[in-house]
GROMACS .gro file of N, CA and C in nm:
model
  339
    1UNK      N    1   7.304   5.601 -24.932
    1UNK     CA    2   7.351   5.673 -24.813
    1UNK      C    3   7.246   5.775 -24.772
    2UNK      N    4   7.252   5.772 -24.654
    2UNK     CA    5   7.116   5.869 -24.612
    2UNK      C    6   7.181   6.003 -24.521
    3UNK      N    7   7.146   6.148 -24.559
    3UNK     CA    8   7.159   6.288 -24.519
    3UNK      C    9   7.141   6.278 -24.392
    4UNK      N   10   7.270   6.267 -24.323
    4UNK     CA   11   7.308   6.323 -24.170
    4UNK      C   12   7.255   6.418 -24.115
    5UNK      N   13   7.213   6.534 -24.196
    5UNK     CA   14   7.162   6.644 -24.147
    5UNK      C   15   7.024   6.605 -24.109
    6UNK      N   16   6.960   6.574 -24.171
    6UNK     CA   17   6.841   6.522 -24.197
    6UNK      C   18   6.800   6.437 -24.089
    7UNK      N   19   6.896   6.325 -24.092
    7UNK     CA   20   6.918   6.240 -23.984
    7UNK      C   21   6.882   6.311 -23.825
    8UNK      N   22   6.975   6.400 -23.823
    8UNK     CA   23   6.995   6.481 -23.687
    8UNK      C   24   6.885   6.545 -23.646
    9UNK      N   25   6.836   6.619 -23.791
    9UNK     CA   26   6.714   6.736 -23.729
    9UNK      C   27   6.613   6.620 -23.722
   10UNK      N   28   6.562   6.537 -23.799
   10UNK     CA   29   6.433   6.431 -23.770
   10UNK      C   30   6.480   6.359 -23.632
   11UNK      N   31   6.549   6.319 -23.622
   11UNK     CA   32   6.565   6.246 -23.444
   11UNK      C   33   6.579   6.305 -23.362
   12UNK      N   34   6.621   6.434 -23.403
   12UNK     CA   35   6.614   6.546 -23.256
   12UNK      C   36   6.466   6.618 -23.232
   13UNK      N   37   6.416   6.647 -23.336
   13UNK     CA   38   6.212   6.675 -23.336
   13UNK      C   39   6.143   6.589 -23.269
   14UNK      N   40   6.182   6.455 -23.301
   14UNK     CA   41   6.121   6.315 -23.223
   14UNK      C   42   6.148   6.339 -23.063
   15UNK      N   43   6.282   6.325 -23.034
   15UNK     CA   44   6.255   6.353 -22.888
   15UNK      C   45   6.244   6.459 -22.834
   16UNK      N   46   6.303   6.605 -22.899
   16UNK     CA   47   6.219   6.696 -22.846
   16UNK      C   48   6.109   6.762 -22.812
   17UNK      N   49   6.018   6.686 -22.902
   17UNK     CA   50   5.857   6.692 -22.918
   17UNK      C   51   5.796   6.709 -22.774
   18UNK      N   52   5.837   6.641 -22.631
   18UNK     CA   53   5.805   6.620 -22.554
   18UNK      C   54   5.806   6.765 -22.486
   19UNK      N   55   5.879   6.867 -22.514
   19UNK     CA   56   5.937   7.000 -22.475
   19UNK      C   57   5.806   7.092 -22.530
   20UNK      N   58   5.784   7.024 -22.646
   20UNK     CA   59   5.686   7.128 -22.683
   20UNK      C   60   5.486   7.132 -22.648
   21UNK      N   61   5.485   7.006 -22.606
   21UNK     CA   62   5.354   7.003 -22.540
   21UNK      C   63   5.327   6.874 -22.494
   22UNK      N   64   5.255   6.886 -22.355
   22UNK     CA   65   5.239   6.742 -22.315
   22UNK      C   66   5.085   6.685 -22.355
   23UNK      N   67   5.045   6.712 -22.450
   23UNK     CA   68   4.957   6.634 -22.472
   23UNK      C   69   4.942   6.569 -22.601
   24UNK      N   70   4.911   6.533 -22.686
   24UNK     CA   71   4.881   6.424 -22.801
   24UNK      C   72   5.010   6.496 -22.926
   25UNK      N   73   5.019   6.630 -22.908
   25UNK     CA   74   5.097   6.675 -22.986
   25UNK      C   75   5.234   6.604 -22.981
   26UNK      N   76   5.287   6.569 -22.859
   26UNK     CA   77   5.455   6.595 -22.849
   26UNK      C   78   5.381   6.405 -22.906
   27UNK      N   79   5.346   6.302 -22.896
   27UNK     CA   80   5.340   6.193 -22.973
   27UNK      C   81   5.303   6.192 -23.105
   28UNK      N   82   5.231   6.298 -23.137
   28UNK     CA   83   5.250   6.275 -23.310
   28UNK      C   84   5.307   6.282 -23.373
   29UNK      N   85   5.387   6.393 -23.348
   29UNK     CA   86   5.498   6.463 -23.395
   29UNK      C   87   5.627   6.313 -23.468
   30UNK      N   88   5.651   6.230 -23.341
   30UNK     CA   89   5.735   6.113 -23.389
   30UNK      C   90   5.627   6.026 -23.434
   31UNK      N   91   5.520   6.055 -23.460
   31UNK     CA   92   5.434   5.909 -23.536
   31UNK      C   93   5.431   5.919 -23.667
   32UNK      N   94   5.423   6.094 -23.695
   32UNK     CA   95   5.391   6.126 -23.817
   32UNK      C   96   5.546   6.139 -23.904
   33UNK      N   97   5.669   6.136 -23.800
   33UNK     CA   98   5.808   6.142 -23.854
   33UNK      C   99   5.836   5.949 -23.862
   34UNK      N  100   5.774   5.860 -23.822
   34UNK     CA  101   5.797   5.803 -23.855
   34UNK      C  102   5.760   5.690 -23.978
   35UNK      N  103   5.635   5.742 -23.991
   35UNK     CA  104   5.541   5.745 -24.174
   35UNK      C  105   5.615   5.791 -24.258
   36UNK      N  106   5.681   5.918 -24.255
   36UNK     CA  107   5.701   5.977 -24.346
   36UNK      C  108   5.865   5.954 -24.400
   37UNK      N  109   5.949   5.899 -24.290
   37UNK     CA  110   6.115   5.901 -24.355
   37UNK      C  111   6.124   5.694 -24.378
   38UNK      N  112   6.266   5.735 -24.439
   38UNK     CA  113   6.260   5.511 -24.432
   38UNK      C  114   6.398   5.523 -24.437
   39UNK      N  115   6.422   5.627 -24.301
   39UNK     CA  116   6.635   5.608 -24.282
   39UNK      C  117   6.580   5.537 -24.121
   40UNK      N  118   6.669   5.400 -24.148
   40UNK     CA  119   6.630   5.322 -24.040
   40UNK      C  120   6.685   5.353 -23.903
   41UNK      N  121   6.756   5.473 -23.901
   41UNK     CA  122   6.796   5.530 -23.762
   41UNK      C  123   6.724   5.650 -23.683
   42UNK      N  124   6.628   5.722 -23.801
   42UNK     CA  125   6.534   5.794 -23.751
   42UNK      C  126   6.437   5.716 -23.706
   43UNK      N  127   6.391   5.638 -23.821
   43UNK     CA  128   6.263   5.541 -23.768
   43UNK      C  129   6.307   5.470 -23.660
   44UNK      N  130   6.414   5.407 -23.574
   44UNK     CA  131   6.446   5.371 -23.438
   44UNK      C  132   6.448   5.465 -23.346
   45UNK      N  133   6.473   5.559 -23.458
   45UNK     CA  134   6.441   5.710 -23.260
   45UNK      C  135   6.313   5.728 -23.253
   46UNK      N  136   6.241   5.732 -23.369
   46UNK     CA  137   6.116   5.743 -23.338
   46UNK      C  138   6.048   5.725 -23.279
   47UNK      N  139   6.073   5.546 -23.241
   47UNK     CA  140   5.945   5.444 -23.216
   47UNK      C  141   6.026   5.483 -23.026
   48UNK      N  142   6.135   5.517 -23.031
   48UNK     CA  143   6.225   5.512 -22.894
   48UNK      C  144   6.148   5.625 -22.813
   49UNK      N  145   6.133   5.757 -22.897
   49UNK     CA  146   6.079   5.905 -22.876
   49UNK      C  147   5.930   5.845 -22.853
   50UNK      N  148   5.845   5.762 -22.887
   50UNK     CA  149   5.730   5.738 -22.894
   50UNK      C  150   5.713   5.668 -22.757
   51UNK      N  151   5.788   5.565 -22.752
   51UNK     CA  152   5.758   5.472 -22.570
   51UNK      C  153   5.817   5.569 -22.493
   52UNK      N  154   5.917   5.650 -22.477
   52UNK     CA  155   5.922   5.721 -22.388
   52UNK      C  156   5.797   5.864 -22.354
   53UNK      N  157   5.759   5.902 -22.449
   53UNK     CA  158   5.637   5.975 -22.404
   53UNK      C  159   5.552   5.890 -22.349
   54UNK      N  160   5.519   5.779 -22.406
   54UNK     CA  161   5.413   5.689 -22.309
   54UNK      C  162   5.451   5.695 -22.169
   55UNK      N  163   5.584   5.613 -22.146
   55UNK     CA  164   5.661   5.591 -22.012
   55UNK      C  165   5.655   5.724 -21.951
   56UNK      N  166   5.648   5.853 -22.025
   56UNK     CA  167   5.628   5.961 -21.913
   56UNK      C  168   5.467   6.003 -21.861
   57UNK      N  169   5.414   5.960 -21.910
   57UNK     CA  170   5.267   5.995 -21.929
   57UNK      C  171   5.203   5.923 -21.802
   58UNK      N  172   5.244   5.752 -21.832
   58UNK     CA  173   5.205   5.663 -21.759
   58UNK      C  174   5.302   5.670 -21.637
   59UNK      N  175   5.430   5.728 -21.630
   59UNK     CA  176   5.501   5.722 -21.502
   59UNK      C  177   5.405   5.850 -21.407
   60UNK      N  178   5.392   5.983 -21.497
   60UNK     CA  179   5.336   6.082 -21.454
   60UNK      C  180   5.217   6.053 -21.384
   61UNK      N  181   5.094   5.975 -21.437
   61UNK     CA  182   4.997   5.906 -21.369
   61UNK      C  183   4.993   5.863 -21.247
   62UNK      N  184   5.119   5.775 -21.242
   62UNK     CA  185   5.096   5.643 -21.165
   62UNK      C  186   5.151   5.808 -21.027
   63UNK      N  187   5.244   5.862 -21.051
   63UNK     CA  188   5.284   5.969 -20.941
   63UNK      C  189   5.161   6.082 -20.945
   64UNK      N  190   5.103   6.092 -20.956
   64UNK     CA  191   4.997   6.246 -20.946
   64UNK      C  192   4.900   6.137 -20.893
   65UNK      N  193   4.841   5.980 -20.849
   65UNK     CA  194   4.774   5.902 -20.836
   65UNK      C  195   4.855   5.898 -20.671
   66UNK      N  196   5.005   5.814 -20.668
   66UNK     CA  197   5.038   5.855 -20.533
   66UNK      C  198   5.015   5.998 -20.453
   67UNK      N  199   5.034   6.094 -20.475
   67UNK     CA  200   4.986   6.201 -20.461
   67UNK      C  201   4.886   6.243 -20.422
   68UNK      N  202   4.783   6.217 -20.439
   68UNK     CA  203   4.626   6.219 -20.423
   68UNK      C  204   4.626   6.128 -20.303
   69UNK      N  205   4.670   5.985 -20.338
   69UNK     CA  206   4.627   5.898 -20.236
   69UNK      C  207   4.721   5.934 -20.095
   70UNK      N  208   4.814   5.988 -20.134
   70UNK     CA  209   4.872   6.063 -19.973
   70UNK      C  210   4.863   6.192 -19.973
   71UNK      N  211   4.693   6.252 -19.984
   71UNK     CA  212   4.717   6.370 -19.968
   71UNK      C  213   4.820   6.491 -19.969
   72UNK      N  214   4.874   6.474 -20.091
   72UNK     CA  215   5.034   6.553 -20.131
   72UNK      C  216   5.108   6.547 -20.084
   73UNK      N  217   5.144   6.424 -19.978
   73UNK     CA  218   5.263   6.421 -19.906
   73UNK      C  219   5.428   6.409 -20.046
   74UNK      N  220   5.365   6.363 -20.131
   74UNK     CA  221   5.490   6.314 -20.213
   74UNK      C  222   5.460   6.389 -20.291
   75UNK      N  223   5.469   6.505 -20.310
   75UNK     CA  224   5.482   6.607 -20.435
   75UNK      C  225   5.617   6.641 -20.444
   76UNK      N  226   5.724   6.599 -20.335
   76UNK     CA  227   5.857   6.635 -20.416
   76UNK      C  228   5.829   6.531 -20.558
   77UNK      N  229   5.835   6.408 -20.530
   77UNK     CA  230   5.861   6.319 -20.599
   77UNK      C  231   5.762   6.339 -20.757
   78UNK      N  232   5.734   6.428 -20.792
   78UNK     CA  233   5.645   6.478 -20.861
   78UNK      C  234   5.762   6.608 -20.931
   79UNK      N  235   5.809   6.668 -20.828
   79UNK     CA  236   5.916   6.766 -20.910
   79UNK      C  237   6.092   6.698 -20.957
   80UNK      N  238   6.065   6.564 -20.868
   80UNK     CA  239   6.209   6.512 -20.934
   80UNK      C  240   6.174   6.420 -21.053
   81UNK      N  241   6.021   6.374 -21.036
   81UNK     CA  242   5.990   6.332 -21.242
   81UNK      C  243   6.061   6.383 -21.347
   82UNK      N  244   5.980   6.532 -21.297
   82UNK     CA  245   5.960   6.626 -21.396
   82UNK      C  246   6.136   6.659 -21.416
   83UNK      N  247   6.245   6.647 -21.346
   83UNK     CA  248   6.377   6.667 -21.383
   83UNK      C  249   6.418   6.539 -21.473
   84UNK      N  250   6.382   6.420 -21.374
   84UNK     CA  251   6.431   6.339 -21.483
   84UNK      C  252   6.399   6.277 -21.608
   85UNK      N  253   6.256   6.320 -21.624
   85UNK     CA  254   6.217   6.319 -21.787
   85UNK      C  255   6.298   6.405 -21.838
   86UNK      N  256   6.275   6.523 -21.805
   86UNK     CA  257   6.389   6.609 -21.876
   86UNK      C  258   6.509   6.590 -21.872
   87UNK      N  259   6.566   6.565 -21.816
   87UNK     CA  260   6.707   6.546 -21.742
   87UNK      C  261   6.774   6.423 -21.921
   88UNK      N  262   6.654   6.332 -21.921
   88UNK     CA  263   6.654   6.211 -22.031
   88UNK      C  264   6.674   6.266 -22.157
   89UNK      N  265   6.554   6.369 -22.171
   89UNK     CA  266   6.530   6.428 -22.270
   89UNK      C  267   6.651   6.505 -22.349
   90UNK      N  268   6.700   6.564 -22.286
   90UNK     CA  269   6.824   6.668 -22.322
   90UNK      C  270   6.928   6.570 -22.329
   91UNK      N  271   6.953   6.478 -22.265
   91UNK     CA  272   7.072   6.351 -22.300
   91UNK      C  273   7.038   6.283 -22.417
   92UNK      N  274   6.889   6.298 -22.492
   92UNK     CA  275   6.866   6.222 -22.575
   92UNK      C  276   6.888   6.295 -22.696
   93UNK      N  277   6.888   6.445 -22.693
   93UNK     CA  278   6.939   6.520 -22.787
   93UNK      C  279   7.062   6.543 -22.826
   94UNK      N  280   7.160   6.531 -22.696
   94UNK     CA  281   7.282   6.555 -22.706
   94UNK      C  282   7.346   6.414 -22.769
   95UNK      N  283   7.318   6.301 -22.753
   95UNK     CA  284   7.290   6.159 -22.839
   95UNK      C  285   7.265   6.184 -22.972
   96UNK      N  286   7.200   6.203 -23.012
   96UNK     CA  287   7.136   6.236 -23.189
   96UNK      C  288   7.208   6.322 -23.231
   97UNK      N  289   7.244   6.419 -23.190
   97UNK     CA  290   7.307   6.543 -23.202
   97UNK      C  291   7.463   6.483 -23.267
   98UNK      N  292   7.521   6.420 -23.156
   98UNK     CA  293   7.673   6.360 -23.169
   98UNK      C  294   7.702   6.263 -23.228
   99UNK      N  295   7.567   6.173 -23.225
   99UNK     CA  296   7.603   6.026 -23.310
   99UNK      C  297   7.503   6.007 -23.379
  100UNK      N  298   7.532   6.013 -23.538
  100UNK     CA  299   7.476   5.989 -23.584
  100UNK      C  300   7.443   5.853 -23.623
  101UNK      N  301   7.499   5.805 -23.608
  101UNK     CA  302   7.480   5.604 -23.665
  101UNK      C  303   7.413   5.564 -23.584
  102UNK      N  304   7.376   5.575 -23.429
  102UNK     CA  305   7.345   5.475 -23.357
  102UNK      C  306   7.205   5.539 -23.331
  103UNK      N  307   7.100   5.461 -23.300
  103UNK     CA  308   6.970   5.545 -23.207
  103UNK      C  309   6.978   5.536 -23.100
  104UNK      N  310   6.939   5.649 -23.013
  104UNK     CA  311   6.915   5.615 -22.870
  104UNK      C  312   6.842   5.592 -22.800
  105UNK      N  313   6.886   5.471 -22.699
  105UNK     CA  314   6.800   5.414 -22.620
  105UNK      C  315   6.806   5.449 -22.442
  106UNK      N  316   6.629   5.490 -22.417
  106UNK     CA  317   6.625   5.557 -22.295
  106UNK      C  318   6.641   5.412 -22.194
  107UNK      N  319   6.706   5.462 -22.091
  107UNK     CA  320   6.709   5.322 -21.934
  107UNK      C  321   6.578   5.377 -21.864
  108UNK      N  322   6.535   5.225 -21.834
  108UNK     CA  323   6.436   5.207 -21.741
  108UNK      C  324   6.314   5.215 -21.781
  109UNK      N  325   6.257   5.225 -21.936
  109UNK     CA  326   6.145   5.241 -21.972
  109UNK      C  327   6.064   5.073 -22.022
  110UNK      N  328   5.965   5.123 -22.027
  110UNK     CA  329   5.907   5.006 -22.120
  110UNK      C  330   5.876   5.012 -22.242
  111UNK      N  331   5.917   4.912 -22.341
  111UNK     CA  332   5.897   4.926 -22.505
  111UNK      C  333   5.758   4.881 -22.568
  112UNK      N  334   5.676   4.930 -22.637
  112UNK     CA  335   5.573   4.859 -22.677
  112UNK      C  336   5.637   4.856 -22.798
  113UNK      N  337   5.694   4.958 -22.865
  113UNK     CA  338   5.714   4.943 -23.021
  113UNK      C  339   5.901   4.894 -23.056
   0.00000   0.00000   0.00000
């Protein structure tokens, strides 16, 4: 049987990681949590916490790229990202937080892992 607590705080670090810096940090954070535990519901938030930083990185791109190419006409669409990464993010805590058995899975992303 594997420590719930444990459970909770390692899958909630994974996706909160993203809160704490957007650059290489908020992805290690779940690379290096997922080396290190072998409770197969952290290691599924992990790899979950891991494509979704990609998916924000590469969504973030592809919008700061529209942006440029229309001379900032679409910079709302640049501040409603930035809600709904977060917006994800905090649903993904409140997920881990409440259920412990299941991992959670973000809509609309793409999986590499």
């Amino acid at each position: 049987m594997y420590d719930m607590e444990k459970r909770k705080l390692l899958s909630a670090i994974s996706h909160a990681a993203i809160f704490l810096s957007s650059t290489l940090v908020s992805i290690g954070i779940p690379i290096f949590i997922l080396f290190a535990t072998n409770d197969p519901v952290v290691k599924e938030n992990t790899k979950e916490a891991i494509n979704f930083h990609l998916n924000v990185w590469l969504y973030g791109a592809i919008i700061g790229m529209l942006i440029w190419l229309t001379f900032g006409l679409l910079i709302p669409l640049a501040g409603l990202w930035f809600l709904v990464h977060w917006g994800l993010t905090i649903w993904a805590l409140f997920h881990v937080l409440s259920d412990t058995e299941k991992p959670f899975r973000y809509p609309f992303i793409f999986r590499i892992f």
